[in-house]
GROMACS .gro file of C-alpha atoms in nm:
model
  407
    1ALA     CA    1   5.955  16.356   0.542
    2TRP     CA    2   6.044  16.130   0.248
    3THR     CA    3   6.419  16.180   0.292
    4GLN     CA    4   6.392  16.082   0.659
    5LEU     CA    5   6.242  15.740   0.581
    6PRO     CA    6   6.468  15.433   0.590
    7VAL     CA    7   6.639  15.352   0.262
    8SER     CA    8   6.445  15.027   0.235
    9ARG     CA    9   6.107  15.207   0.251
   10GLN     CA   10   6.220  15.469   0.002
   11ARG     CA   11   6.329  15.194  -0.237
   12ALA     CA   12   6.007  14.997  -0.189
   13GLY     CA   13   5.797  15.308  -0.261
   14LEU     CA   14   5.997  15.396  -0.571
   15CYS     CA   15   5.979  15.036  -0.691
   16LYS     CA   16   5.600  15.033  -0.654
   17ALA     CA   17   5.568  15.366  -0.834
   18ALA     CA   18   5.798  15.255  -1.117
   19ASN     CA   19   5.605  14.930  -1.170
   20ALA     CA   20   5.277  15.122  -1.172
   21ALA     CA   21   5.415  15.366  -1.430
   22GLU     CA   22   5.543  15.080  -1.642
   23GLY     CA   23   5.197  14.922  -1.645
   24ARG     CA   24   5.023  15.242  -1.757
   25VAL     CA   25   5.229  15.331  -2.062
   26LYS     CA   26   5.238  15.164  -2.400
   27THR     CA   27   5.513  14.908  -2.450
   28GLY     CA   28   5.764  15.013  -2.713
   29THR     CA   29   5.713  15.389  -2.679
   30TRP     CA   30   5.982  15.615  -2.537
   31PRO     CA   31   5.786  15.667  -2.210
   32GLY     CA   32   5.742  15.291  -2.191
   33ARG     CA   33   6.113  15.232  -2.227
   34ILE     CA   34   6.193  15.493  -1.963
   35ALA     CA   35   5.940  15.340  -1.719
   36SER     CA   36   6.079  14.993  -1.785
   37SER     CA   37   6.432  15.122  -1.724
   38LEU     CA   38   6.326  15.276  -1.393
   39ALA     CA   39   6.152  14.957  -1.282
   40ARG     CA   40   6.455  14.742  -1.357
   41THR     CA   41   6.697  14.989  -1.198
   42ILE     CA   42   6.506  15.037  -0.874
   43CYS     CA   43   6.353  14.697  -0.807
   44LEU     CA   44   6.632  14.448  -0.867
   45PRO     CA   45   6.826  14.309  -0.567
   46GLU     CA   46   7.195  14.230  -0.575
   47ASP     CA   47   7.267  13.871  -0.483
   48ASP     CA   48   7.067  13.689  -0.752
   49LEU     CA   49   7.061  13.968  -1.012
   50LEU     CA   50   7.418  14.082  -1.047
   51GLY     CA   51   7.501  14.183  -1.400
   52TYR     CA   52   7.174  14.335  -1.520
   53ALA     CA   53   7.206  14.600  -1.782
   54THR     CA   54   6.958  14.882  -1.795
   55PRO     CA   55   6.918  15.166  -2.043
   56CYS     CA   56   7.020  15.504  -1.908
   57VAL     CA   57   6.699  15.697  -1.840
   58CYS     CA   58   6.844  16.024  -1.964
   59ALA     CA   59   6.935  15.863  -2.298
   60SER     CA   60   6.698  15.570  -2.329
   61TRP     CA   61   6.643  15.635  -2.698
   62ILE     CA   62   6.993  15.505  -2.769
   63ALA     CA   63   6.982  15.232  -2.498
   64LEU     CA   64   7.332  15.273  -2.353
   65PRO     CA   65   7.416  14.961  -2.148
   66LEU     CA   66   7.482  15.050  -1.785
   67ARG     CA   67   7.495  14.837  -1.472
   68ALA     CA   68   7.196  14.851  -1.239
   69PRO     CA   69   7.280  14.993  -0.896
   70THR     CA   70   7.306  14.738  -0.619
   71PHE     CA   71   7.074  14.714  -0.321
   72SER     CA   72   7.280  14.869  -0.042
   73HIS     CA   73   7.045  14.835   0.255
   74PRO     CA   74   7.228  14.613   0.507
   75TYR     CA   75   7.083  14.273   0.588
   76ASP     CA   76   7.216  13.945   0.720
   77TYR     CA   77   7.124  13.578   0.760
   78GLU     CA   78   7.150  13.554   1.138
   79SER     CA   79   6.774  13.486   1.151
   80SER     CA   80   6.760  13.334   0.799
   81GLY     CA   81   6.574  13.639   0.669
   82ARG     CA   82   6.279  13.615   0.909
   83ASP     CA   83   6.356  13.965   1.037
   84TRP     CA   84   6.384  14.136   0.697
   85LYS     CA   85   6.153  14.436   0.655
   86ALA     CA   86   6.281  14.586   0.331
   87GLY     CA   87   6.049  14.607   0.031
   88SER     CA   88   5.800  14.319   0.022
   89CYS     CA   89   6.007  14.089   0.245
   90GLY     CA   90   5.785  14.122   0.550
   91VAL     CA   91   5.446  14.187   0.392
   92GLY     CA   92   5.434  14.008   0.055
   93ARG     CA   93   5.193  13.723  -0.014
   94LYS     CA   94   5.404  13.564  -0.288
   95GLN     CA   95   5.734  13.524  -0.111
   96SER     CA   96   6.007  13.270  -0.182
   97PRO     CA   97   6.140  13.015  -0.106
   98ILE     CA   98   5.869  12.764  -0.014
   99ASP     CA   99   5.846  12.399   0.085
  100LEU     CA  100   5.780  12.167  -0.210
  101PRO     CA  101   5.539  11.878  -0.150
  102PRO     CA  102   5.566  11.532  -0.310
  103GLU     CA  103   5.516  11.531  -0.686
  104ASP     CA  104   5.170  11.372  -0.669
  105GLN     CA  105   5.043  11.676  -0.474
  106ALA     CA  106   5.133  11.923  -0.750
  107GLU     CA  107   4.896  12.009  -1.032
  108LYS     CA  108   4.983  11.875  -1.374
  109GLY     CA  109   5.146  12.138  -1.590
  110GLY     CA  110   5.274  12.151  -1.945
  111THR     CA  111   5.624  12.168  -2.086
  112PHE     CA  112   5.887  12.436  -2.130
  113GLU     CA  113   6.182  12.443  -2.368
  114TYR     CA  114   6.543  12.523  -2.286
  115GLU     CA  115   6.851  12.570  -2.502
  116TYR     CA  116   7.196  12.667  -2.376
  117GLN     CA  117   7.521  12.703  -2.562
  118PRO     CA  118   7.847  12.530  -2.465
  119GLY     CA  119   8.084  12.738  -2.258
  120THR     CA  120   8.351  12.893  -2.479
  121PHE     CA  121   8.448  13.208  -2.290
  122THR     CA  122   8.548  13.312  -1.945
  123ALA     CA  123   8.293  13.470  -1.714
  124GLU     CA  124   8.326  13.712  -1.424
  125LEU     CA  125   8.284  13.585  -1.070
  126SER     CA  126   8.188  13.864  -0.832
  127ARG     CA  127   8.145  13.881  -0.460
  128THR     CA  128   7.803  14.008  -0.353
  129LEU     CA  129   7.690  14.115  -0.007
  130HIS     CA  130   7.647  13.758   0.113
  131GLY     CA  131   7.756  13.527  -0.163
  132LEU     CA  132   7.906  13.479  -0.507
  133SER     CA  133   7.757  13.549  -0.850
  134VAL     CA  134   7.869  13.463  -1.203
  135ASP     CA  135   7.780  13.738  -1.451
  136LEU     CA  136   7.657  13.594  -1.783
  137PHE     CA  137   7.488  13.904  -1.922
  138GLY     CA  138   7.543  13.954  -2.293
  139LEU     CA  139   7.744  13.632  -2.344
  140GLY     CA  140   7.473  13.458  -2.547
  141TYR     CA  141   7.443  13.141  -2.340
  142GLY     CA  142   7.077  13.093  -2.438
  143GLY     CA  143   6.777  13.054  -2.212
  144ILE     CA  144   6.423  12.922  -2.170
  145THR     CA  145   6.094  12.954  -2.356
  146LEU     CA  146   5.799  12.939  -2.117
  147ASN     CA  147   5.440  13.011  -2.226
  148ASP     CA  148   5.573  13.127  -2.565
  149MET     CA  149   5.792  13.388  -2.395
  150TRP     CA  150   6.170  13.392  -2.426
  151HIS     CA  151   6.383  13.438  -2.110
  152HIS     CA  152   6.756  13.488  -2.157
  153LEU     CA  153   7.014  13.375  -1.902
  154GLN     CA  154   7.164  13.663  -1.705
  155SER     CA  155   7.358  13.524  -1.408
  156MET     CA  156   7.413  13.232  -1.172
  157SER     CA  157   7.439  13.228  -0.793
  158VAL     CA  158   7.460  12.962  -0.524
  159HIS     CA  159   7.311  12.931  -0.175
  160PHE     CA  160   7.437  12.713   0.108
  161SER     CA  161   7.235  12.531   0.229
  162SER     CA  162   6.935  12.512  -0.004
  163GLU     CA  163   6.663  12.777   0.024
  164HIS     CA  164   6.373  12.565  -0.100
  165THR     CA  165   6.296  12.245   0.084
  166TRP     CA  166   6.173  11.921  -0.071
  167ASP     CA  167   5.905  11.770   0.156
  168LEU     CA  168   6.062  11.960   0.451
  169LYS     CA  169   6.413  11.836   0.366
  170LYS     CA  170   6.700  12.067   0.272
  171LYS     CA  171   6.966  11.995   0.012
  172THR     CA  172   7.334  12.069   0.068
  173ALA     CA  173   7.322  12.372  -0.164
  174GLU     CA  174   7.100  12.533  -0.426
  175LEU     CA  175   7.208  12.668  -0.764
  176HIS     CA  176   7.011  12.955  -0.919
  177LEU     CA  177   7.009  13.029  -1.293
  178VAL     CA  178   6.857  13.375  -1.326
  179HIS     CA  179   6.676  13.458  -1.651
  180LYS     CA  180   6.496  13.774  -1.761
  181ARG     CA  181   6.190  13.791  -1.983
  182HIS     CA  182   6.272  13.957  -2.314
  183ASP     CA  183   5.995  14.219  -2.306
  184SER     CA  184   5.962  14.310  -1.938
  185SER     CA  185   6.142  14.316  -1.605
  186ASP     CA  186   5.990  13.983  -1.496
  187LEU     CA  187   6.231  13.707  -1.399
  188LEU     CA  188   6.248  13.331  -1.436
  189ILE     CA  189   6.480  13.153  -1.193
  190VAL     CA  190   6.573  12.787  -1.231
  191ALA     CA  191   6.665  12.635  -0.894
  192ILE     CA  192   6.856  12.309  -0.871
  193GLY     CA  193   6.934  12.130  -0.547
  194LEU     CA  194   7.294  12.011  -0.504
  195ASP     CA  195   7.398  11.716  -0.289
  196CYS     CA  196   7.723  11.531  -0.217
  197ALA     CA  197   7.821  11.191  -0.084
  198THR     CA  198   7.958  11.320   0.247
  199PRO     CA  199   7.815  11.633   0.414
  200PRO     CA  200   8.071  11.913   0.465
  201LEU     CA  201   8.263  11.929   0.789
  202ASP     CA  202   8.201  12.222   1.016
  203ALA     CA  203   8.543  12.362   0.937
  204THR     CA  204   8.661  12.702   1.044
  205PRO     CA  205   8.559  12.947   0.769
  206ALA     CA  206   8.889  13.132   0.806
  207ALA     CA  207   9.054  12.851   0.610
  208ALA     CA  208   8.893  12.998   0.301
  209VAL     CA  209   9.037  13.348   0.334
  210PRO     CA  210   9.179  13.437  -0.008
  211GLY     CA  211   9.504  13.609  -0.091
  212PRO     CA  212   9.497  13.922  -0.307
  213ALA     CA  213   9.533  13.734  -0.637
  214PRO     CA  214   9.318  13.452  -0.782
  215MET     CA  215   9.438  13.100  -0.853
  216THR     CA  216   9.396  12.917  -1.176
  217ALA     CA  217   9.151  12.630  -1.169
  218SER     CA  218   9.386  12.385  -1.336
  219ALA     CA  219   9.574  12.254  -1.033
  220PRO     CA  220   9.516  12.260  -0.656
  221GLY     CA  221   9.754  12.461  -0.447
  222PRO     CA  222   9.786  12.770  -0.232
  223ALA     CA  223   9.679  13.108  -0.360
  224PRO     CA  224   9.968  13.348  -0.411
  225GLY     CA  225  10.016  13.632  -0.172
  226PRO     CA  226   9.999  13.662   0.205
  227GLY     CA  227   9.726  13.512   0.419
  228PRO     CA  228   9.592  13.160   0.471
  229ALA     CA  229   9.591  12.936   0.165
  230TYR     CA  230   9.282  12.862  -0.042
  231VAL     CA  231   9.273  12.508  -0.177
  232VAL     CA  232   9.099  12.461  -0.511
  233PRO     CA  233   8.881  12.146  -0.523
  234PRO     CA  234   9.040  11.890  -0.758
  235GLU     CA  235   8.866  11.822  -1.087
  236ASP     CA  236   8.915  11.446  -1.067
  237GLY     CA  237   8.694  11.393  -0.762
  238ALA     CA  238   8.385  11.173  -0.771
  239ASP     CA  239   8.068  11.359  -0.878
  240PHE     CA  240   8.274  11.662  -0.987
  241ALA     CA  241   8.041  11.937  -1.122
  242PRO     CA  242   8.203  12.180  -1.372
  243VAL     CA  243   7.939  12.449  -1.316
  244VAL     CA  244   7.989  12.445  -0.938
  245GLN     CA  245   8.363  12.483  -0.999
  246ALA     CA  246   8.291  12.831  -1.135
  247PHE     CA  247   8.226  12.939  -0.775
  248VAL     CA  248   8.514  12.752  -0.607
  249GLY     CA  249   8.771  12.699  -0.884
  250ALA     CA  250   8.969  13.007  -0.780
  251ALA     CA  251   9.028  13.198  -0.461
  252PRO     CA  252   8.709  13.402  -0.406
  253PRO     CA  253   8.742  13.766  -0.511
  254LEU     CA  254   8.799  14.039  -0.261
  255LYS     CA  255   8.529  14.297  -0.200
  256ASP     CA  256   8.455  14.514  -0.504
  257SER     CA  257   8.672  14.296  -0.728
  258LYS     CA  258   8.614  14.024  -0.987
  259VAL     CA  259   8.779  13.699  -1.093
  260GLN     CA  260   8.773  13.547  -1.442
  261VAL     CA  261   8.654  13.185  -1.433
  262PRO     CA  262   8.674  12.938  -1.724
  263THR     CA  263   8.352  12.804  -1.878
  264ALA     CA  264   8.487  12.563  -2.141
  265LYS     CA  265   8.368  12.252  -1.953
  266TRP     CA  266   8.018  12.379  -1.880
  267ASP     CA  267   7.711  12.191  -1.999
  268LEU     CA  268   7.414  12.396  -1.884
  269ASN     CA  269   7.175  12.175  -2.079
  270ALA     CA  270   7.269  11.884  -1.851
  271LEU     CA  271   7.148  12.082  -1.549
  272LEU     CA  272   6.791  12.066  -1.679
  273GLY     CA  273   6.835  11.730  -1.852
  274GLN     CA  274   6.474  11.655  -1.952
  275GLY     CA  275   6.383  11.665  -1.583
  276LYS     CA  276   6.063  11.754  -1.400
  277PHE     CA  277   6.025  12.093  -1.236
  278TYR     CA  278   5.791  12.251  -0.985
  279ALA     CA  279   5.660  12.585  -1.113
  280TYR     CA  280   5.510  12.864  -0.904
  281ALA     CA  281   5.491  13.244  -0.880
  282GLY     CA  282   5.714  13.396  -0.615
  283SER     CA  283   5.976  13.656  -0.531
  284THR     CA  284   6.348  13.709  -0.520
  285THR     CA  285   6.501  13.558  -0.205
  286THR     CA  286   6.708  13.864  -0.117
  287PRO     CA  287   6.582  14.213  -0.025
  288PRO     CA  288   6.373  14.386  -0.145
  289CYS     CA  289   6.204  14.047  -0.220
  290VAL     CA  290   6.031  14.171  -0.536
  291GLU     CA  291   5.739  13.949  -0.641
  292VAL     CA  292   5.822  13.931  -1.012
  293VAL     CA  293   5.968  13.579  -1.031
  294THR     CA  294   5.847  13.259  -1.193
  295TRP     CA  295   6.031  12.973  -1.023
  296LEU     CA  296   6.122  12.641  -1.186
  297ILE     CA  297   6.267  12.402  -0.924
  298ARG     CA  298   6.405  12.066  -1.030
  299THR     CA  299   6.241  11.777  -0.846
  300GLU     CA  300   6.565  11.576  -0.827
  301SER     CA  301   6.894  11.712  -0.700
  302LEU     CA  302   7.224  11.690  -0.886
  303LYS     CA  303   7.562  11.586  -0.752
  304MET     CA  304   7.879  11.778  -0.670
  305SER     CA  305   8.202  11.646  -0.524
  306ASP     CA  306   8.267  11.641  -0.151
  307ALA     CA  307   8.557  11.884  -0.199
  308GLN     CA  308   8.335  12.130  -0.387
  309ALA     CA  309   8.069  12.110  -0.116
  310GLN     CA  310   8.330  12.174   0.153
  311ALA     CA  311   8.470  12.472  -0.039
  312LEU     CA  312   8.121  12.624  -0.077
  313HIS     CA  313   8.060  12.568   0.293
  314ASP     CA  314   8.382  12.744   0.391
  315VAL     CA  315   8.361  13.038   0.149
  316ILE     CA  316   7.994  13.122   0.208
  317GLY     CA  317   8.039  13.066   0.581
  318LEU     CA  318   8.323  13.317   0.576
  319LEU     CA  319   8.104  13.580   0.410
  320ASN     CA  320   7.817  13.526   0.654
  321THR     CA  321   7.991  13.459   0.987
  322GLY     CA  322   7.897  13.094   0.967
  323HIS     CA  323   7.523  13.147   0.903
  324GLY     CA  324   7.513  13.047   0.538
  325ASN     CA  325   7.311  13.249   0.287
  326SER     CA  326   6.974  13.074   0.262
  327ARG     CA  327   6.644  13.238   0.346
  328ALA     CA  328   6.389  13.047   0.553
  329THR     CA  329   6.086  12.905   0.370
  330MET     CA  330   5.782  13.131   0.343
  331PRO     CA  331   5.406  13.050   0.359
  332ARG     CA  332   5.258  12.939   0.029
  333PHE     CA  333   4.919  13.105   0.090
  334GLY     CA  334   4.739  12.872  -0.149
  335ARG     CA  335   4.946  12.960  -0.453
  336PRO     CA  336   4.913  12.709  -0.739
  337LEU     CA  337   5.203  12.469  -0.777
  338HIS     CA  338   5.245  12.290  -1.108
  339LEU     CA  339   5.470  12.006  -1.220
  340MET     CA  340   5.624  12.079  -1.560
  341GLN     CA  341   5.842  11.878  -1.796
  342ALA     CA  342   6.165  12.028  -1.932
  343LYS     CA  343   6.227  11.972  -2.302
  344GLN     CA  344   6.538  12.067  -2.492
  345HIS     CA  345   6.471  12.280  -2.797
  346GLU     CA  346   6.488  12.076  -3.119
  347ARG     CA  347   6.694  12.240  -3.389
  348MET     CA  348   6.594  12.207  -3.753
  349GLN     CA  349   6.868  12.025  -3.945
  350PRO     CA  350   6.940  12.179  -4.288
  351LYS     CA  351   6.944  11.964  -4.601
  352ASN     CA  352   7.323  11.985  -4.635
  353GLY     CA  353   7.362  11.823  -4.292
  354THR     CA  354   7.560  12.106  -4.131
  355THR     CA  355   7.469  12.227  -3.784
  356PRO     CA  356   7.291  12.562  -3.792
  357THR     CA  357   7.409  12.852  -3.583
  358TYR     CA  358   7.185  12.885  -3.279
  359ARG     CA  359   6.994  13.207  -3.238
  360PRO     CA  360   6.740  13.263  -2.962
  361PRO     CA  361   6.396  13.402  -3.048
  362PRO     CA  362   6.410  13.775  -3.128
  363THR     CA  363   6.345  14.017  -2.847
  364GLY     CA  364   6.067  14.274  -2.866
  365ARG     CA  365   6.321  14.542  -2.943
  366GLU     CA  366   6.470  14.340  -3.229
  367VAL     CA  367   6.124  14.289  -3.378
  368ARG     CA  368   6.054  14.664  -3.363
  369VAL     CA  369   6.393  14.753  -3.514
  370LYS     CA  370   6.335  14.509  -3.801
  371ALA     CA  371   5.991  14.661  -3.861
  372TYR     CA  372   6.142  15.012  -3.863
  373ALA     CA  373   6.414  14.897  -4.104
  374LYS     CA  374   6.158  14.736  -4.337
  375GLN     CA  375   5.951  15.054  -4.334
  376ALA     CA  376   6.260  15.265  -4.400
  377ILE     CA  377   6.354  15.047  -4.699
  378HIS     CA  378   5.998  15.077  -4.832
  379GLU     CA  379   6.008  15.456  -4.800
  380ALA     CA  380   6.351  15.470  -4.965
  381VAL     CA  381   6.229  15.267  -5.263
  382ASN     CA  382   5.923  15.492  -5.302
  383THR     CA  383   6.144  15.799  -5.280
  384ALA     CA  384   6.379  15.660  -5.546
  385HIS     CA  385   6.083  15.593  -5.777
  386ALA     CA  386   5.954  15.946  -5.720
  387LEU     CA  387   6.297  16.094  -5.801
  388ASP     CA  388   6.311  15.887  -6.120
  389ALA     CA  389   5.969  16.019  -6.218
  390VAL     CA  390   6.075  16.380  -6.151
  391LYS     CA  391   6.393  16.330  -6.354
  392ALA     CA  392   6.197  16.184  -6.645
  393TYR     CA  393   5.950  16.474  -6.631
  394GLN     CA  394   6.236  16.727  -6.633
  395GLU     CA  395   6.391  16.557  -6.935
  396THR     CA  396   6.056  16.567  -7.115
  397LEU     CA  397   6.018  16.939  -7.043
  398PHE     CA  398   6.370  17.003  -7.169
  399LYS     CA  399   6.303  16.817  -7.494
  400ASN     CA  400   5.976  17.006  -7.547
  401GLU     CA  401   6.155  17.337  -7.497
  402MET     CA  402   6.422  17.238  -7.751
  403VAL     CA  403   6.147  17.161  -8.005
  404ALA     CA  404   5.955  17.483  -7.937
  405PHE     CA  405   6.266  17.704  -7.940
  406PRO     CA  406   6.520  17.531  -8.168
  407GLY     CA  407   6.746  17.837  -8.185
   0.00000   0.00000   0.00000
């Protein structure tokens, strides 16, 4: 009977069982690591969570990095997600997105700290079921400390138009910075509304069809290869946003392929910029809509150029037959909504005046490994002392024998 159920119900049942198992075993033990691996593997959706690594269950004691399988159950945005039944999408009480009231209607919250590193590498832009995602896993871009818990940045995705609404008003687009808590499968997603001076034209999405090879982001022009040309938004436009260019600075990748995008001009710290953020408990906005997300939504939107907005409109419209990729707002059901202040992490300057190398707070695994290493060193020292004592005792016995039997 189980095998005859829809894939979505099978996945939802496995996800629930994995989360229950994870909650019943001790964190840090081998069963705990296996349960955590199962929970991350089964429960994560594709669009916002591309790039997660999970330890292989059959070899979790050596933590081999493998990609989490994608959520393959088909879904679309024709009804803006109102007809989704997979996982918790149709029955959950903590669903996202929601409408955000005026600031004076939110409860006063505390602060959270953020710290991101300048872009120095390229990153992989991938095409998901209904959008684009930049994989930042393992690149050390930093993250956020919330309630004394470290969350490291995993990926970025964009939705057109915005998923959350601000006092019933949508933004042109919404950028998601997906973070993962260091000691569990819980997520923290920073959402930032994006606006432009002139709303995008309702152009034919086919104008964004890419050729088989990507363009460089340095100069506008047609993509090589057959098919309609893709025009890269110029970098000298008003309100140009370097982070948004990661999604539109090259012809979008074909299905099951990736494009390398430059990150040298990124300033992720500027995205948070000491701003105010709504905070609430919610879910992922793509199936199976897992309710493991803490949302931080910036109260004020940021700017992107008109050309970037038009490119996002055309590319995402192409992938979704003109429907965009934003889920409709969900009921809040009385969930608390707090207003928090973002604060950039203050580094301690050394006495010699040089800038220290940034290192995020250690993960739970790092703490355990250091403890094991310290214990191993302690045991090794004790063993060495014991061997020295045995050697000294043997030398004493040998000397006594030489005295007792000189011949």
